[in-house]
């Protein structure tokens, strides 16, 4: 009788609060091969209701609202019919939320969800602007939106266009069709990679560059602007991407590559001049003069975002009260630091600030099962950005910070034109995958400085198999890990191409290391081995 009473109490407690970590058996929720859930995760009454109303229902409502306000349902319907990457990512977007926040509870669930909300809103803004301006969706007609939109490579920082932001919009060519899509659906870019190889591009360059080029080969890129600004994304393969983009788009182009030299005063001066030449090009193309006041206004707003980011980092580095998981932190940070200032970032930051302050004031341990504080270094697998959610649930590996999050750690001065241009040149040089990936040994080995700053005891070392830059320093990192006695897992991947190294293979590598090297037992054994080969 006593046992039965205890069982009833436990069932009631599990119903009200959700099962404790270690009893959840999250892997048993999955349908074989798909990675989809057999049923929704029960997080306890409070968190399940929050997830349903404030994450699932809230985001679906606002996804529809965003579509209505940003270009309208007709443009959206045309875009879905014309471009395969839209439907493949827009429809399963809440599954993206599920994966990224699996097993999460309380304030961490709430703060991480707001980061996802920001990315979804800004994604819709970008593709709806593309569709509103796209000549392919409007019978060849060049609409007013076409004349008032600027196209650029995704690694050309959005801040370059601030002086014209009161009259024109800017949209990165590949950020939505390529970068965001692989996070949401791991299969979206395979046909683009295959397409560019079918016209003769070798298979060994970076698959990111191959996928971006393949969008043009398959005519899956909207024609939404009268000119474009390209970049080399700091690697040779991207030069080929820009050449193909120029070939297929055939419109006025300004090339603004990140330099392959670094920390050189003469190179810095060159970057300053290149930004000014880009501004002259925009003036010539638009007929609208450079607006210093608008530039200052937008930069100061962006600096506010950076100031709050540093506040978040301070909490993450010094306390267990940081309420944002590794995947939400990384994607949101990369997205807004490269995309530039937008109203949605400020809206979401206000929501997150309230949650952060609550966690600190009430000393809420947001990730109580943390065994190791992890820093993730180099370029991450885009098709498996939610591996860190799995790693925490399965092994207690808590990703505190990512390399890409740290690249743009700077506020830009606006007191004088000279100071402003000086800082903007530095920001431009610190492009994604640039400063700490191929920026020279000093920057590559900033890992040790940040590892100490964020009180991390474990390194997840991304091993992008087709990145010639980071492959060249593999042995140097191995030597440093041994000499410093730092546990580090090498995670092989092919950036967006999930066929080269599968998610299951990544999990097997982590599992083997944690059992054979760290001699640890999993928190949730049901997550050790499952088949999600067909999953998004």
XYZ file of C-alpha atoms in Angstrom:
536
model
C 0.000 0.000 0.000
C 2.835 2.375 0.901
C 4.520 1.613 -2.418
C 1.314 2.343 -4.301
C 0.970 5.686 -2.489
C 4.555 6.553 -3.348
C 3.916 5.650 -6.998
C 0.837 7.875 -7.124
C 2.783 10.755 -5.574
C 5.572 10.322 -8.093
C 3.130 10.170 -11.009
C 1.465 13.357 -9.771
C 4.842 15.054 -9.321
C 5.994 13.976 -12.805
C 2.733 15.212 -14.279
C 2.964 18.592 -12.582
C 6.702 19.240 -12.971
C 7.698 16.848 -15.754
C 10.067 13.932 -15.269
C 13.471 14.856 -13.862
C 16.546 14.754 -16.071
C 17.704 11.147 -16.253
C 14.186 9.723 -16.316
C 12.906 11.477 -19.416
C 14.041 8.931 -22.032
C 13.848 11.598 -24.740
C 15.156 9.229 -27.399
C 12.039 7.104 -27.051
C 9.939 10.004 -28.336
C 11.347 9.682 -31.857
C 9.832 7.880 -34.810
C 12.524 5.723 -36.381
C 14.620 7.395 -39.108
C 12.598 10.611 -39.155
C 13.626 12.220 -35.863
C 10.004 13.382 -35.591
C 8.140 12.928 -32.312
C 5.593 10.167 -31.701
C 3.958 12.644 -29.352
C 4.799 16.000 -27.815
C 7.330 16.186 -25.007
C 5.642 16.578 -21.614
C 7.541 19.284 -19.731
C 5.226 19.569 -16.749
C 2.013 21.589 -16.663
C 3.530 25.081 -16.571
C 6.229 24.592 -19.211
C 4.038 22.500 -21.526
C 1.357 25.185 -21.511
C 4.031 27.858 -22.047
C 5.457 25.911 -24.979
C 2.029 25.449 -26.533
C 0.790 29.024 -26.145
C 3.937 31.186 -26.115
C 6.173 29.209 -28.473
C 4.156 26.900 -30.739
C 0.908 28.888 -31.101
C 2.531 32.321 -30.685
C 5.081 31.713 -33.426
C 2.603 30.211 -35.879
C 0.302 33.211 -35.383
C 3.129 35.675 -35.856
C 4.537 33.798 -38.834
C 1.188 34.404 -40.547
C 1.111 38.005 -39.286
C 4.645 38.603 -40.579
C 3.677 37.249 -43.995
C 0.623 39.539 -44.115
C 2.608 42.639 -43.115
C 5.792 41.971 -45.085
C 4.783 41.627 -48.718
C 1.458 39.856 -48.347
C 0.162 36.300 -48.890
C 0.104 36.515 -52.715
C 3.835 37.207 -52.957
C 4.439 34.468 -50.411
C 2.339 31.932 -52.329
C 4.167 32.777 -55.556
C 7.507 32.400 -53.780
C 6.628 29.005 -52.312
C 5.510 27.770 -55.741
C 8.647 29.115 -57.475
C 11.464 28.493 -54.937
C 11.803 25.057 -53.357
C 13.815 26.273 -50.335
C 10.866 28.287 -48.962
C 8.343 25.531 -48.375
C 11.044 23.143 -47.200
C 11.938 25.491 -44.353
C 8.880 27.631 -43.610
C 6.533 24.726 -42.965
C 8.775 22.663 -40.613
C 10.110 25.689 -38.721
C 8.456 24.700 -35.419
C 10.242 21.347 -35.642
C 13.427 23.468 -35.671
C 12.266 24.957 -32.365
C 11.549 21.465 -30.978
C 15.037 20.196 -31.740
C 16.812 23.283 -30.461
C 14.923 23.360 -27.159
C 14.396 19.682 -26.511
C 14.321 18.783 -22.825
C 14.525 22.404 -21.703
C 12.562 23.816 -18.798
C 11.858 27.118 -17.072
C 13.668 30.345 -17.874
C 16.141 28.708 -20.248
C 13.239 27.523 -22.404
C 11.762 31.023 -22.476
C 14.946 32.973 -23.236
C 16.095 30.551 -25.942
C 12.669 30.691 -27.612
C 12.848 34.481 -27.934
C 16.119 34.138 -29.827
C 14.428 31.765 -32.259
C 11.489 34.140 -32.610
C 13.857 36.939 -33.666
C 15.475 34.783 -36.335
C 12.135 33.640 -37.751
C 10.822 37.200 -38.011
C 13.956 38.476 -39.739
C 14.006 35.475 -42.079
C 10.449 36.226 -43.195
C 11.299 39.890 -43.697
C 14.159 38.984 -46.000
C 12.430 36.455 -48.236
C 9.231 38.517 -48.400
C 11.275 41.536 -49.516
C 12.911 39.318 -52.134
C 9.512 38.141 -53.398
C 7.972 41.632 -53.434
C 10.841 42.832 -55.626
C 11.430 39.673 -57.692
C 11.024 40.125 -61.432
C 10.576 36.351 -61.828
C 7.380 36.489 -59.769
C 6.008 39.601 -61.498
C 6.202 38.713 -65.180
C 9.559 40.403 -65.681
C 8.297 43.715 -64.270
C 10.672 45.764 -62.140
C 8.602 46.925 -59.181
C 9.289 49.884 -56.914
C 10.661 47.400 -54.371
C 13.146 46.157 -57.001
C 14.512 49.674 -57.459
C 14.749 50.176 -53.698
C 16.526 46.956 -52.690
C 20.254 46.232 -52.574
C 21.574 42.673 -53.003
C 24.801 41.530 -51.409
C 26.739 38.487 -50.361
C 25.753 37.138 -46.923
C 29.199 37.909 -45.465
C 29.042 41.558 -46.513
C 27.984 43.130 -43.214
C 24.572 44.789 -43.327
C 26.028 47.906 -41.658
C 27.673 48.870 -44.933
C 24.198 49.899 -46.150
C 23.156 51.938 -43.095
C 23.645 55.354 -44.835
C 20.767 54.477 -47.205
C 18.562 52.514 -44.804
C 15.914 55.282 -44.643
C 15.241 54.937 -48.392
C 16.395 51.424 -49.354
C 16.370 47.915 -47.951
C 19.225 45.447 -48.269
C 18.898 41.656 -48.417
C 21.739 39.146 -48.454
C 21.536 36.823 -51.450
C 22.370 33.586 -49.632
C 21.508 34.085 -45.970
C 17.960 32.751 -46.347
C 18.136 30.398 -49.381
C 21.334 28.803 -48.047
C 22.414 29.575 -44.466
C 19.094 29.459 -42.616
C 17.644 26.600 -44.645
C 20.281 24.021 -43.656
C 19.666 24.696 -39.962
C 15.946 24.121 -40.354
C 16.085 21.257 -42.854
C 19.331 19.343 -43.363
C 18.401 18.218 -46.892
C 17.726 21.566 -48.581
C 21.139 22.283 -50.127
C 22.149 18.856 -51.444
C 20.736 19.452 -54.926
C 22.496 22.826 -55.149
C 25.847 21.207 -54.343
C 25.217 18.505 -56.933
C 24.131 21.093 -59.512
C 27.311 23.166 -59.384
C 29.453 20.042 -59.534
C 27.488 18.943 -62.602
C 28.800 21.969 -64.546
C 32.408 21.148 -63.689
C 33.225 22.624 -60.259
C 35.411 20.121 -58.353
C 33.925 18.523 -55.247
C 36.751 19.473 -52.885
C 36.101 23.237 -52.279
C 34.008 24.350 -49.314
C 30.450 22.973 -49.686
C 29.103 26.315 -48.483
C 30.480 27.954 -51.624
C 29.214 25.088 -53.751
C 25.683 25.394 -52.351
C 25.607 29.170 -52.834
C 26.724 28.765 -56.451
C 24.233 25.956 -57.053
C 21.355 28.292 -56.192
C 22.206 30.253 -59.328
C 22.888 27.176 -61.460
C 19.357 25.905 -60.746
C 17.851 29.394 -61.126
C 16.585 29.239 -57.552
C 17.624 32.784 -56.658
C 15.163 35.693 -56.945
C 16.047 38.686 -59.128
C 15.232 41.387 -56.601
C 17.742 44.253 -57.002
C 19.373 46.360 -59.730
C 22.952 45.737 -58.533
C 24.911 43.559 -56.122
C 27.918 43.682 -53.818
C 29.944 40.512 -53.422
C 32.649 39.210 -51.128
C 35.180 36.384 -51.109
C 34.074 35.268 -47.614
C 37.804 35.008 -46.921
C 38.483 31.849 -48.904
C 39.412 31.004 -52.490
C 36.328 28.859 -53.112
C 34.123 31.906 -52.508
C 35.890 33.753 -55.300
C 34.455 31.146 -57.665
C 31.032 31.737 -56.101
C 31.223 35.466 -56.868
C 32.303 34.758 -60.459
C 29.324 32.458 -60.991
C 26.973 34.953 -59.338
C 28.266 37.660 -61.682
C 27.841 35.332 -64.657
C 24.251 34.318 -63.858
C 22.958 37.670 -62.533
C 24.757 39.830 -65.131
C 24.172 43.192 -63.433
C 26.376 45.972 -62.002
C 28.647 44.479 -59.346
C 31.055 45.799 -56.752
C 33.479 43.252 -55.269
C 34.453 43.963 -51.655
C 36.542 40.978 -50.498
C 37.874 40.492 -47.008
C 41.683 40.665 -47.135
C 43.746 37.495 -46.897
C 46.358 39.338 -44.842
C 45.523 40.352 -41.313
C 46.632 42.799 -38.582
C 48.487 44.893 -41.147
C 48.078 48.724 -41.021
C 48.386 49.003 -44.803
C 45.707 46.336 -45.322
C 43.491 48.208 -42.873
C 43.899 51.395 -44.889
C 43.021 49.429 -48.013
C 39.789 48.224 -46.346
C 38.868 51.796 -45.422
C 39.272 52.871 -49.046
C 37.307 49.852 -50.265
C 34.322 50.737 -48.043
C 34.373 54.302 -49.355
C 34.569 53.021 -52.951
C 31.577 50.789 -52.204
C 29.661 53.797 -50.905
C 30.476 55.704 -54.114
C 29.260 52.739 -56.146
C 25.945 52.749 -54.231
C 25.579 56.505 -54.775
C 26.146 56.029 -58.503
C 23.658 53.173 -58.746
C 20.895 54.736 -56.650
C 21.387 58.452 -57.264
C 20.978 58.974 -53.505
C 23.861 60.566 -51.559
C 25.596 59.092 -48.521
C 23.753 60.034 -45.278
C 26.129 60.410 -42.334
C 23.355 61.052 -39.797
C 21.527 57.859 -40.796
C 24.765 55.879 -40.507
C 25.405 57.218 -36.996
C 21.820 56.523 -35.914
C 21.967 52.897 -37.032
C 25.455 52.261 -35.655
C 24.445 53.554 -32.231
C 21.462 51.216 -32.259
C 23.730 48.334 -33.222
C 26.097 49.274 -30.396
C 23.180 48.825 -27.983
C 22.820 45.246 -29.167
C 26.532 44.671 -28.628
C 26.425 46.165 -25.120
C 23.669 43.766 -24.099
C 25.552 40.865 -25.648
C 28.490 41.645 -23.382
C 26.163 41.726 -20.376
C 24.910 38.268 -21.330
C 28.491 37.038 -21.728
C 29.361 38.355 -18.267
C 26.589 36.270 -16.737
C 27.541 33.253 -18.853
C 31.209 33.515 -17.853
C 30.821 34.012 -14.121
C 27.599 32.316 -13.040
C 25.392 29.252 -13.676
C 22.423 31.588 -14.219
C 22.755 32.117 -17.998
C 19.364 31.153 -19.531
C 20.299 30.651 -23.197
C 21.345 27.316 -24.654
C 24.268 26.899 -27.035
C 22.359 26.691 -30.305
C 20.096 29.700 -29.612
C 23.048 31.779 -28.451
C 25.189 30.976 -31.492
C 22.604 31.314 -34.259
C 21.060 34.517 -32.918
C 24.429 36.150 -32.405
C 25.784 35.217 -35.846
C 22.515 36.271 -37.467
C 22.232 39.785 -36.036
C 25.943 40.639 -35.968
C 26.172 39.938 -39.703
C 22.657 41.009 -40.727
C 22.881 44.371 -38.981
C 20.494 46.413 -36.871
C 16.799 45.548 -37.152
C 13.879 46.374 -34.815
C 13.211 42.704 -34.009
C 16.611 42.297 -32.300
C 15.816 45.099 -29.840
C 12.352 43.668 -29.188
C 13.740 40.213 -28.395
C 16.618 41.581 -26.322
C 14.136 43.370 -24.058
C 12.309 40.108 -23.468
C 15.553 38.239 -22.804
C 16.865 40.966 -20.470
C 13.884 40.498 -18.141
C 14.485 36.750 -18.032
C 18.235 37.197 -17.529
C 17.726 39.633 -14.654
C 15.238 37.269 -13.028
C 17.708 34.366 -13.254
C 20.501 36.426 -11.699
C 18.401 38.017 -8.946
C 16.790 34.714 -7.948
C 19.967 32.668 -8.549
C 18.223 30.223 -10.887
C 20.583 27.492 -12.047
C 19.327 27.229 -15.624
C 21.309 24.145 -16.674
C 21.599 22.160 -13.425
C 22.915 18.962 -15.033
C 26.034 20.635 -16.411
C 29.076 18.390 -16.054
C 31.368 20.292 -18.388
C 31.381 23.896 -19.581
C 32.158 23.682 -23.294
C 33.596 26.220 -25.713
C 32.975 25.367 -29.391
C 35.718 26.493 -31.776
C 36.057 26.905 -35.555
C 33.155 26.594 -38.061
C 30.108 24.592 -36.982
C 28.064 21.982 -38.891
C 25.085 23.906 -40.209
C 23.018 20.761 -40.668
C 23.460 19.839 -36.997
C 23.508 23.092 -35.042
C 21.258 21.487 -32.410
C 23.903 18.895 -31.477
C 24.620 20.929 -28.338
C 21.023 20.440 -27.134
C 21.482 16.698 -27.578
C 24.918 16.813 -25.877
C 23.524 18.533 -22.773
C 20.554 16.165 -22.484
C 22.674 13.070 -23.055
C 26.013 13.931 -21.428
C 25.704 17.186 -19.486
C 27.947 19.004 -22.003
C 26.823 22.625 -21.785
C 28.040 24.827 -24.666
C 28.644 28.203 -23.053
C 30.041 30.099 -26.044
C 30.907 29.605 -29.724
C 33.779 31.009 -31.753
C 31.543 32.701 -34.319
C 29.723 34.540 -31.525
C 32.936 36.271 -30.513
C 34.136 37.491 -33.913
C 32.397 40.871 -33.834
C 33.084 41.821 -30.224
C 33.357 45.567 -30.823
C 31.399 48.779 -30.542
C 31.827 51.196 -33.424
C 32.768 54.780 -32.686
C 30.546 57.493 -34.149
C 32.227 60.643 -32.774
C 34.074 61.379 -36.032
C 33.967 60.113 -39.609
C 37.588 58.937 -39.369
C 37.024 56.893 -36.200
C 33.834 55.457 -37.613
C 35.436 54.362 -40.888
C 38.393 52.944 -38.980
C 36.130 50.721 -36.866
C 33.920 49.733 -39.782
C 37.005 48.540 -41.666
C 37.942 46.360 -38.694
C 34.401 44.983 -38.478
C 34.490 44.184 -42.188
C 37.811 42.352 -41.772
C 36.359 40.288 -38.881
C 33.912 38.577 -41.207
C 32.423 35.147 -40.415
C 35.045 32.381 -40.651
C 37.738 35.030 -41.017
C 39.399 36.361 -37.880
C 39.634 33.220 -35.730
C 39.607 30.648 -38.509
C 42.122 31.939 -41.046
C 43.292 35.140 -39.357
C 46.708 33.892 -38.322
C 47.987 31.979 -35.310
C 47.395 34.807 -32.831
C 43.670 34.877 -33.541
C 43.229 31.143 -34.059
C 44.764 30.541 -30.636
C 42.487 33.098 -28.950
C 40.729 29.907 -27.934
C 42.832 29.699 -24.763
C 42.031 33.281 -23.752
C 38.284 32.782 -24.212
C 38.349 29.365 -22.606
C 39.701 30.984 -19.441
C 37.384 34.000 -19.680
C 34.254 31.837 -19.882
C 35.508 29.313 -17.322
C 35.269 26.422 -19.770
C 36.947 23.089 -19.096
C 36.142 21.329 -22.373
C 36.597 22.090 -26.101
C 34.404 20.971 -28.973
C 36.727 21.418 -31.936
C 34.835 21.639 -35.208
C 36.719 19.931 -38.034
C 35.350 21.242 -41.332
C 36.791 18.619 -43.650
C 36.889 20.839 -46.744
C 38.284 23.983 -45.079
C 41.909 24.135 -46.158
C 42.693 26.877 -43.626
C 41.762 25.038 -40.435
C 42.988 21.677 -41.745
C 46.465 23.186 -41.826
C 46.549 23.806 -38.060
C 45.022 20.513 -36.917
C 48.309 19.183 -35.565
C 49.124 22.423 -33.743
C 45.845 22.245 -31.847
C 46.469 18.591 -30.982
C 49.835 19.538 -29.480
C 48.249 22.344 -27.451
C 45.433 20.150 -26.147
C 47.958 17.592 -24.924
C 50.348 20.111 -23.367
C 47.505 21.931 -21.574
C 45.737 18.690 -20.610
C 42.492 19.982 -22.105
C 39.767 17.456 -23.059
C 38.759 18.123 -26.662
C 36.543 16.313 -29.143
C 37.172 16.758 -32.856
C 33.818 16.938 -34.644
C 34.225 16.240 -38.388
C 31.604 17.714 -40.691
C 31.078 19.248 -44.128
C 29.371 22.505 -43.099
C 25.966 22.255 -44.922
C 26.354 18.808 -46.507
C 24.907 16.184 -44.143
C 25.849 13.355 -46.493
C 29.606 13.514 -45.812
C 29.395 13.023 -42.035
C 25.954 12.162 -40.676
C 24.484 13.433 -37.426
C 24.536 9.846 -36.134
C 28.287 9.661 -36.809
C 28.840 12.902 -34.884
C 26.910 11.508 -31.922
C 28.913 8.258 -32.065
C 32.198 10.215 -31.905
C 30.989 12.158 -28.855
C 29.677 8.980 -27.196
C 32.974 7.141 -27.735
C 34.997 10.007 -26.291
C 32.786 10.427 -23.232
C 32.891 6.713 -22.392
C 36.484 5.780 -23.288
C 38.343 9.007 -22.441
C 36.177 10.722 -19.825
C 34.848 7.446 -18.330
C 31.398 8.984 -17.803
C 27.899 7.526 -17.962
C 25.143 9.170 -20.031
C 22.421 11.147 -18.289
C 19.859 9.820 -20.772
C 20.925 6.505 -22.378
C 17.967 6.615 -24.793
C 19.796 9.391 -26.657
C 22.962 7.384 -27.273
C 21.886 5.711 -30.488
C 18.940 6.497 -32.748
C 18.366 6.782 -36.481
C 17.444 10.234 -37.787
C 18.911 9.757 -41.274
C 15.718 10.905 -42.974
C 14.956 13.640 -40.451
C 14.941 17.335 -41.164
